């Protein structure tokens, strides 16, 4: 699969269309409360892709399997409260909490297609972890329908 | 002088002749002498050769069991504390992780703070540091302390007062360029590398004038010969001239411009040969399919003329990297017998799991052997071509994009990362802190965006099949290429070792122990649990005639990030059930210096 051309994204609100425009619908995790499919420990393509993307970019701070590291919060926990809109807003815009005792910086990924083109998939993966339906480690892929 | 200057390369080097004469005498002679004084610890690796060895023997294998804490000091910073303190006269100096505070502590007064320097840095540099906001220490030279800030600023501080003498900006954090490596001072110059291999940074080594901070030369890891400071005829690779354009024609198109090969490890120096030695990191991205070719000179040992920067010889250990086996680990310069012949050797324990013994005068490859038997990605190194013989099953490039290659040993952390080994001229052995971890690796397409992660692979790490531990501390014979003894450790050993004439070797562990073992047998003689996991390097010195051991605790670094939450359980279940209790159950973050002695 070749990478999609970089779609400039300015506001988080514009993302939904930008992202869906760039990707074939079938490759996506589904939207809604359960944006993933997990059957017998196997996951759909989108959720699998989310696992991969998460573990190439986010895991250095948020730890393996979304469990949190010494650097950044446990996202499996965060997604119990964060809505998709809030999630995407933080990922696109970043967040800082810097003081004498804290130097917590979440980078802004709005201009990074390696994140933004796959943000629904990353969300789906983390949501599956958060809902407790997906264990740790690399999931198996469901056969493509 | 060994290297020959090329007139063309000299053009643009401003006022070099003048500079050389003005600063040379002091710093040159001072440091060359100081590094042989066991009472002080004047550079991070102990001496120019990178031995991390001390002739002191007040603390020895008979009395080390009586070691006790003399005093401690909180650094006030939570992140991973790599590196370690310097001791110059009666003052101890060290730096912390971001925000990169430098402390000067008074040894005459139980570590009272003489001065403290805290730079103001844009916090946006934090997220572009791939694996924690570490800093591997300061350098001393000519009455100044040199600090590499995370934001790439190199600062010279007055060692007495902490006042800034000059500063210079070495790179652009907006493009992912950062600094973590300790600088090195040689003669009238101070040398710094660069970090950012996960952001498509093009690595280089840069020399600055010690008095003014003016840039004297910069040698890139890849690109045109004039950028690398490489002579196609005279610079050699295993005895052969490298030929024209080796740093561009082993890349597709313009990829060398974002080629990686960063220089975030250690630098060593041979004053007689006037050569500076170091290794370069992974080629960017981690997806090998996207960057065909050998990707020279990433993953390479460089020997450069310290004055001019001209590369005398190079050796690429891992052509076309497919596993993130950065070649940045320290180059230990040891005069030892290799296969019965007295040799000016360079010994290097690479991330890729091979330990290399080379002739440091000419870059000839003498020994290349695995220093952990589980290493499986290559069968051996071809001694003629120097190329590792890659096993197809473990080739992430041959298996291709979107395929998860399983069971590769070592993991990307390497059989050893930057944590420096020690060489004892007394025992003739090398003491090496190692990782014992394997991985699955799946590469996929990524796009380059300046300042954004440029990784393109996902990894899972776990212990080798059937193993119940993640690290070993080993003694190595660099002539035979054989392990002499090996102590299993529950976690990776991410702390720099220290050997002494007291026949003891010291190192720290991720759970926070400072350990002392018998140099001949590896038998544990002492352990003490410090407040946090140790990823710092142990040193020793005397004060008022008494020997001390000092080490920084402060869990973090790649080890801390990757392991604090526990390893993935993919194959951990295959024979190591329950062996991996989370590191978080043993220790927490927190920077503390602990100083030990015996009465």
XYZ file of C-alpha atoms in Angstrom, chain A residues 1-140:
140
model
C 0.000 0.000 0.000
C 1.318 3.411 -0.874
C 0.979 6.280 1.458
C -1.747 8.778 0.891
C -0.629 12.225 -0.072
C -0.374 14.594 2.815
C -3.673 16.335 3.424
C -3.126 19.680 5.058
C -5.341 19.875 8.096
C -5.907 23.102 9.914
C -8.697 22.524 12.367
C -9.638 19.327 14.044
C -13.180 19.758 12.780
C -12.033 19.500 9.199
C -10.469 16.171 9.879
C -13.353 13.836 9.420
C -13.850 14.801 5.813
C -10.166 15.128 5.082
C -9.414 11.701 6.416
C -12.369 9.930 4.878
C -11.686 11.562 1.551
C -8.194 10.181 1.484
C -8.916 6.578 2.331
C -11.021 3.810 0.894
C -13.913 3.263 3.258
C -13.286 -0.468 3.562
C -9.876 0.025 5.122
C -11.402 1.881 8.041
C -12.387 0.878 11.444
C -16.058 1.650 11.897
C -17.313 4.725 13.612
C -19.660 4.940 16.550
C -19.424 3.521 20.068
C -17.609 0.412 18.920
C -15.294 1.544 16.172
C -13.624 -1.868 16.024
C -14.420 -5.494 15.299
C -12.846 -8.049 17.599
C -13.693 -11.724 17.060
C -11.890 -14.417 18.989
C -8.986 -12.107 19.696
C -8.665 -11.194 16.003
C -9.280 -7.679 14.788
C -10.373 -5.930 11.592
C -7.808 -4.316 9.273
C -8.447 -0.827 10.597
C -7.911 -1.754 14.221
C -4.786 -3.695 13.243
C -3.477 -0.695 11.383
C -4.207 1.373 14.490
C -2.116 -1.022 16.529
C 0.795 -0.590 14.098
C 0.598 3.163 13.849
C 0.249 3.511 17.601
C 3.334 1.352 18.103
C 5.436 3.322 15.671
C 4.672 6.802 17.002
C 2.710 7.019 20.242
C 4.221 4.128 22.216
C 7.531 5.901 22.854
C 5.662 8.114 25.310
C 2.398 6.319 26.038
C 4.011 2.917 26.505
C 3.385 -0.424 24.853
C -0.272 -1.420 24.393
C -1.465 2.028 25.461
C -0.569 1.248 29.053
C 1.206 4.496 29.796
C 4.911 4.938 30.353
C 7.079 7.019 32.568
C 6.387 9.823 30.098
C 2.696 10.047 29.321
C -0.702 8.836 30.509
C -2.292 5.428 30.039
C -4.526 5.936 26.991
C -6.565 2.824 27.609
C -7.691 4.639 30.771
C -8.022 8.027 29.056
C -10.393 6.671 26.447
C -12.838 5.638 29.128
C -13.657 9.339 29.422
C -12.362 11.018 26.275
C -14.804 11.290 23.361
C -13.565 10.803 19.806
C -13.811 14.563 19.159
C -11.733 15.359 22.226
C -9.238 12.648 21.346
C -8.732 13.936 17.842
C -8.496 17.520 19.100
C -5.661 16.649 21.485
C -3.796 14.562 18.917
C -4.064 17.276 16.260
C -3.418 20.246 18.527
C -1.141 18.816 21.213
C -1.126 19.860 24.850
C 1.464 21.126 27.313
C 1.734 21.020 31.039
C 5.100 22.496 31.865
C 6.091 23.688 35.306
C 8.932 23.216 37.754
C 7.816 19.717 38.626
C 6.300 18.699 35.305
C 7.455 18.786 31.732
C 4.618 17.055 30.076
C 4.375 17.818 26.357
C 1.993 16.103 23.971
C 3.113 17.052 20.457
C 0.667 18.358 17.827
C 0.277 15.911 14.945
C -2.064 18.001 12.736
C 0.536 18.115 9.975
C 1.690 14.539 10.197
C -0.041 12.282 7.659
C 1.475 9.244 9.366
C -0.874 10.015 12.235
C -3.753 11.986 10.751
C -4.425 9.639 7.834
C -4.827 6.839 10.363
C -6.363 8.615 13.327
C -9.657 6.693 13.247
C -7.724 3.437 13.220
C -5.539 4.510 16.137
C -8.690 5.505 18.020
C -10.354 2.181 17.222
C -7.343 0.258 18.509
C -7.114 2.261 21.722
C -10.884 2.069 22.225
C -10.737 -1.721 21.943
C -7.973 -1.747 24.540
C -9.943 0.666 26.702
C -13.140 -1.392 26.504
C -11.131 -4.408 27.637
C -12.020 -6.493 24.562
C -8.444 -6.611 23.232
C -5.471 -7.949 25.166
C -1.864 -6.855 25.112
C 0.558 -7.456 22.276
C 0.153 -7.681 18.516
C -3.374 -8.779 17.569
C -4.087 -11.213 14.734
